[in-house]
């Protein structure tokens, strides 16, 4: 609506025309059984239907890339990955959040113990 006046609102209300919500940092959330990608992380990957999960044991980094026959990604960005999380000792009763960066079409999160 650039250059246009907002329509008057119903009696007693005014239309908020302030700034847009800021873009959240791309991140993943780990639980005992799932990996969840926030909207920013999903957008970076191109919102794939399935992903491949990778792990760099030396640097303790999670890799997530769009895949063909990999793990299903729900519309909200949740991946059921209990076997993966257990195999790499990433499952936790307390959820944890980690920022991700996109490198060569793969999201990478550096996770500490």
JSON list of C-alpha atoms in Angstrom, two decimals:
[
{"chain": "A", "resi": 1, "resn": "UNK", "atom": "CA", "xyz": [0.00, 0.00, 0.00]},
{"chain": "A", "resi": 2, "resn": "UNK", "atom": "CA", "xyz": [2.81, 2.41, -0.62]},
{"chain": "A", "resi": 3, "resn": "UNK", "atom": "CA", "xyz": [1.53, 5.91, -1.29]},
{"chain": "A", "resi": 4, "resn": "UNK", "atom": "CA", "xyz": [-2.05, 5.04, -0.37]},
{"chain": "A", "resi": 5, "resn": "UNK", "atom": "CA", "xyz": [-3.94, 6.13, 2.71]},
{"chain": "A", "resi": 6, "resn": "UNK", "atom": "CA", "xyz": [-5.12, 3.24, 4.91]},
{"chain": "A", "resi": 7, "resn": "UNK", "atom": "CA", "xyz": [-8.85, 2.60, 5.00]},
{"chain": "A", "resi": 8, "resn": "UNK", "atom": "CA", "xyz": [-10.57, 3.92, 8.10]},
{"chain": "A", "resi": 9, "resn": "UNK", "atom": "CA", "xyz": [-11.13, 1.18, 10.67]},
{"chain": "A", "resi": 10, "resn": "UNK", "atom": "CA", "xyz": [-14.31, 0.31, 12.54]},
{"chain": "A", "resi": 11, "resn": "UNK", "atom": "CA", "xyz": [-15.40, 2.70, 15.24]},
{"chain": "A", "resi": 12, "resn": "UNK", "atom": "CA", "xyz": [-12.72, 3.28, 17.83]},
{"chain": "A", "resi": 13, "resn": "UNK", "atom": "CA", "xyz": [-9.99, 1.32, 15.98]},
{"chain": "A", "resi": 14, "resn": "UNK", "atom": "CA", "xyz": [-7.01, 2.60, 14.07]},
{"chain": "A", "resi": 15, "resn": "UNK", "atom": "CA", "xyz": [-4.95, 0.71, 11.48]},
{"chain": "A", "resi": 16, "resn": "UNK", "atom": "CA", "xyz": [-1.37, 0.01, 12.49]},
{"chain": "A", "resi": 17, "resn": "UNK", "atom": "CA", "xyz": [0.92, 0.96, 9.63]},
{"chain": "A", "resi": 18, "resn": "UNK", "atom": "CA", "xyz": [4.26, 0.58, 11.41]},
{"chain": "A", "resi": 19, "resn": "UNK", "atom": "CA", "xyz": [7.16, -1.66, 10.40]},
{"chain": "A", "resi": 20, "resn": "UNK", "atom": "CA", "xyz": [6.98, -5.28, 9.38]},
{"chain": "A", "resi": 21, "resn": "UNK", "atom": "CA", "xyz": [7.99, -8.06, 11.78]},
{"chain": "A", "resi": 22, "resn": "UNK", "atom": "CA", "xyz": [11.74, -8.59, 11.64]},
{"chain": "A", "resi": 23, "resn": "UNK", "atom": "CA", "xyz": [13.18, -11.71, 10.03]},
{"chain": "A", "resi": 24, "resn": "UNK", "atom": "CA", "xyz": [14.08, -14.21, 12.74]},
{"chain": "A", "resi": 25, "resn": "UNK", "atom": "CA", "xyz": [17.48, -15.84, 12.81]},
{"chain": "A", "resi": 26, "resn": "UNK", "atom": "CA", "xyz": [17.47, -19.22, 11.05]},
{"chain": "A", "resi": 27, "resn": "UNK", "atom": "CA", "xyz": [17.68, -21.92, 13.70]},
{"chain": "A", "resi": 28, "resn": "UNK", "atom": "CA", "xyz": [16.84, -25.49, 14.59]},
{"chain": "A", "resi": 29, "resn": "UNK", "atom": "CA", "xyz": [15.38, -26.87, 17.79]},
{"chain": "A", "resi": 30, "resn": "UNK", "atom": "CA", "xyz": [16.36, -30.32, 19.08]},
{"chain": "A", "resi": 31, "resn": "UNK", "atom": "CA", "xyz": [14.28, -32.47, 21.41]},
{"chain": "A", "resi": 32, "resn": "UNK", "atom": "CA", "xyz": [14.47, -36.16, 22.33]},
{"chain": "A", "resi": 33, "resn": "UNK", "atom": "CA", "xyz": [12.75, -37.20, 19.11]},
{"chain": "A", "resi": 34, "resn": "UNK", "atom": "CA", "xyz": [12.52, -34.26, 16.70]},
{"chain": "A", "resi": 35, "resn": "UNK", "atom": "CA", "xyz": [14.44, -31.59, 14.86]},
{"chain": "A", "resi": 36, "resn": "UNK", "atom": "CA", "xyz": [12.37, -28.49, 14.13]},
{"chain": "A", "resi": 37, "resn": "UNK", "atom": "CA", "xyz": [13.35, -25.82, 11.62]},
{"chain": "A", "resi": 38, "resn": "UNK", "atom": "CA", "xyz": [11.95, -22.33, 12.05]},
{"chain": "A", "resi": 39, "resn": "UNK", "atom": "CA", "xyz": [10.44, -20.49, 9.08]},
{"chain": "A", "resi": 40, "resn": "UNK", "atom": "CA", "xyz": [13.74, -18.74, 8.25]},
{"chain": "A", "resi": 41, "resn": "UNK", "atom": "CA", "xyz": [15.61, -22.06, 8.12]},
{"chain": "A", "resi": 42, "resn": "UNK", "atom": "CA", "xyz": [12.87, -23.65, 5.98]},
{"chain": "A", "resi": 43, "resn": "UNK", "atom": "CA", "xyz": [13.06, -20.71, 3.59]},
{"chain": "A", "resi": 44, "resn": "UNK", "atom": "CA", "xyz": [16.84, -21.06, 3.26]},
{"chain": "A", "resi": 45, "resn": "UNK", "atom": "CA", "xyz": [16.41, -24.72, 2.23]},
{"chain": "A", "resi": 46, "resn": "UNK", "atom": "CA", "xyz": [13.57, -23.92, -0.16]},
{"chain": "A", "resi": 47, "resn": "UNK", "atom": "CA", "xyz": [10.89, -25.62, 2.00]},
{"chain": "A", "resi": 48, "resn": "UNK", "atom": "CA", "xyz": [11.67, -29.20, 0.90]},
{"chain": "A", "resi": 49, "resn": "UNK", "atom": "CA", "xyz": [9.28, -32.11, 1.55]},
{"chain": "A", "resi": 50, "resn": "UNK", "atom": "CA", "xyz": [12.19, -34.36, 2.60]},
{"chain": "A", "resi": 51, "resn": "UNK", "atom": "CA", "xyz": [15.73, -33.79, 3.88]},
{"chain": "A", "resi": 52, "resn": "UNK", "atom": "CA", "xyz": [18.93, -35.73, 4.39]},
{"chain": "A", "resi": 53, "resn": "UNK", "atom": "CA", "xyz": [20.46, -35.53, 7.86]},
{"chain": "A", "resi": 54, "resn": "UNK", "atom": "CA", "xyz": [24.25, -35.51, 8.15]},
{"chain": "A", "resi": 55, "resn": "UNK", "atom": "CA", "xyz": [26.64, -35.23, 11.08]},
{"chain": "A", "resi": 56, "resn": "UNK", "atom": "CA", "xyz": [30.28, -34.13, 11.33]},
{"chain": "A", "resi": 57, "resn": "UNK", "atom": "CA", "xyz": [31.52, -36.01, 14.40]},
{"chain": "A", "resi": 58, "resn": "UNK", "atom": "CA", "xyz": [34.89, -34.25, 14.57]},
{"chain": "A", "resi": 59, "resn": "UNK", "atom": "CA", "xyz": [33.41, -30.73, 14.68]},
{"chain": "A", "resi": 60, "resn": "UNK", "atom": "CA", "xyz": [30.01, -31.76, 16.15]},
{"chain": "A", "resi": 61, "resn": "UNK", "atom": "CA", "xyz": [28.00, -30.16, 13.37]},
{"chain": "A", "resi": 62, "resn": "UNK", "atom": "CA", "xyz": [24.55, -31.12, 12.14]},
{"chain": "A", "resi": 63, "resn": "UNK", "atom": "CA", "xyz": [23.98, -30.90, 8.40]},
{"chain": "A", "resi": 64, "resn": "UNK", "atom": "CA", "xyz": [20.52, -30.72, 6.84]},
{"chain": "A", "resi": 65, "resn": "UNK", "atom": "CA", "xyz": [20.03, -30.62, 3.09]},
{"chain": "A", "resi": 66, "resn": "UNK", "atom": "CA", "xyz": [17.08, -31.09, 0.75]},
{"chain": "A", "resi": 67, "resn": "UNK", "atom": "CA", "xyz": [16.81, -34.76, -0.17]},
{"chain": "A", "resi": 68, "resn": "UNK", "atom": "CA", "xyz": [14.72, -37.12, -2.23]},
{"chain": "A", "resi": 69, "resn": "UNK", "atom": "CA", "xyz": [14.29, -40.23, -0.07]},
{"chain": "A", "resi": 70, "resn": "UNK", "atom": "CA", "xyz": [15.23, -38.74, 3.29]},
{"chain": "A", "resi": 71, "resn": "UNK", "atom": "CA", "xyz": [13.33, -37.69, 6.37]},
{"chain": "A", "resi": 72, "resn": "UNK", "atom": "CA", "xyz": [9.86, -36.16, 5.90]},
{"chain": "A", "resi": 73, "resn": "UNK", "atom": "CA", "xyz": [9.53, -32.48, 6.86]},
{"chain": "A", "resi": 74, "resn": "UNK", "atom": "CA", "xyz": [6.12, -31.41, 8.13]},
{"chain": "A", "resi": 75, "resn": "UNK", "atom": "CA", "xyz": [4.59, -28.15, 6.92]},
{"chain": "A", "resi": 76, "resn": "UNK", "atom": "CA", "xyz": [5.58, -26.61, 10.25]},
{"chain": "A", "resi": 77, "resn": "UNK", "atom": "CA", "xyz": [9.21, -27.71, 9.81]},
{"chain": "A", "resi": 78, "resn": "UNK", "atom": "CA", "xyz": [9.30, -30.70, 12.18]},
{"chain": "A", "resi": 79, "resn": "UNK", "atom": "CA", "xyz": [11.37, -33.79, 11.38]},
{"chain": "A", "resi": 80, "resn": "UNK", "atom": "CA", "xyz": [10.89, -37.03, 13.32]},
{"chain": "A", "resi": 81, "resn": "UNK", "atom": "CA", "xyz": [14.51, -38.04, 13.86]},
{"chain": "A", "resi": 82, "resn": "UNK", "atom": "CA", "xyz": [14.78, -40.02, 17.10]},
{"chain": "A", "resi": 83, "resn": "UNK", "atom": "CA", "xyz": [17.20, -42.64, 15.70]},
{"chain": "A", "resi": 84, "resn": "UNK", "atom": "CA", "xyz": [19.49, -39.92, 14.29]},
{"chain": "A", "resi": 85, "resn": "UNK", "atom": "CA", "xyz": [19.42, -37.91, 17.52]},
{"chain": "A", "resi": 86, "resn": "UNK", "atom": "CA", "xyz": [20.17, -40.98, 19.64]},
{"chain": "A", "resi": 87, "resn": "UNK", "atom": "CA", "xyz": [22.94, -42.23, 17.35]},
{"chain": "A", "resi": 88, "resn": "UNK", "atom": "CA", "xyz": [24.87, -38.97, 17.72]},
{"chain": "A", "resi": 89, "resn": "UNK", "atom": "CA", "xyz": [23.94, -38.35, 21.38]},
{"chain": "A", "resi": 90, "resn": "UNK", "atom": "CA", "xyz": [21.94, -35.25, 20.50]},
{"chain": "A", "resi": 91, "resn": "UNK", "atom": "CA", "xyz": [18.61, -36.24, 22.08]},
{"chain": "A", "resi": 92, "resn": "UNK", "atom": "CA", "xyz": [17.83, -34.20, 25.15]},
{"chain": "A", "resi": 93, "resn": "UNK", "atom": "CA", "xyz": [14.97, -34.02, 27.62]},
{"chain": "A", "resi": 94, "resn": "UNK", "atom": "CA", "xyz": [15.50, -30.25, 27.60]},
{"chain": "A", "resi": 95, "resn": "UNK", "atom": "CA", "xyz": [14.92, -28.75, 24.13]},
{"chain": "A", "resi": 96, "resn": "UNK", "atom": "CA", "xyz": [17.84, -26.78, 22.74]},
{"chain": "A", "resi": 97, "resn": "UNK", "atom": "CA", "xyz": [18.04, -24.20, 19.95]},
{"chain": "A", "resi": 98, "resn": "UNK", "atom": "CA", "xyz": [20.97, -23.72, 17.59]},
{"chain": "A", "resi": 99, "resn": "UNK", "atom": "CA", "xyz": [21.56, -21.10, 14.88]},
{"chain": "A", "resi": 100, "resn": "UNK", "atom": "CA", "xyz": [22.15, -22.42, 11.38]},
{"chain": "A", "resi": 101, "resn": "UNK", "atom": "CA", "xyz": [23.98, -21.11, 8.36]},
{"chain": "A", "resi": 102, "resn": "UNK", "atom": "CA", "xyz": [23.56, -22.16, 4.76]},
{"chain": "A", "resi": 103, "resn": "UNK", "atom": "CA", "xyz": [26.75, -23.53, 3.19]},
{"chain": "A", "resi": 104, "resn": "UNK", "atom": "CA", "xyz": [26.67, -25.15, -0.24]},
{"chain": "A", "resi": 105, "resn": "UNK", "atom": "CA", "xyz": [22.89, -25.73, -0.06]},
{"chain": "A", "resi": 106, "resn": "UNK", "atom": "CA", "xyz": [23.13, -27.35, 3.39]},
{"chain": "A", "resi": 107, "resn": "UNK", "atom": "CA", "xyz": [22.06, -25.93, 6.73]},
{"chain": "A", "resi": 108, "resn": "UNK", "atom": "CA", "xyz": [24.83, -26.33, 9.31]},
{"chain": "A", "resi": 109, "resn": "UNK", "atom": "CA", "xyz": [24.45, -26.06, 13.07]},
{"chain": "A", "resi": 110, "resn": "UNK", "atom": "CA", "xyz": [27.43, -26.31, 15.39]},
{"chain": "A", "resi": 111, "resn": "UNK", "atom": "CA", "xyz": [26.22, -28.12, 18.49]},
{"chain": "A", "resi": 112, "resn": "UNK", "atom": "CA", "xyz": [28.15, -28.37, 21.74]},
{"chain": "A", "resi": 113, "resn": "UNK", "atom": "CA", "xyz": [27.85, -31.14, 24.28]}
]
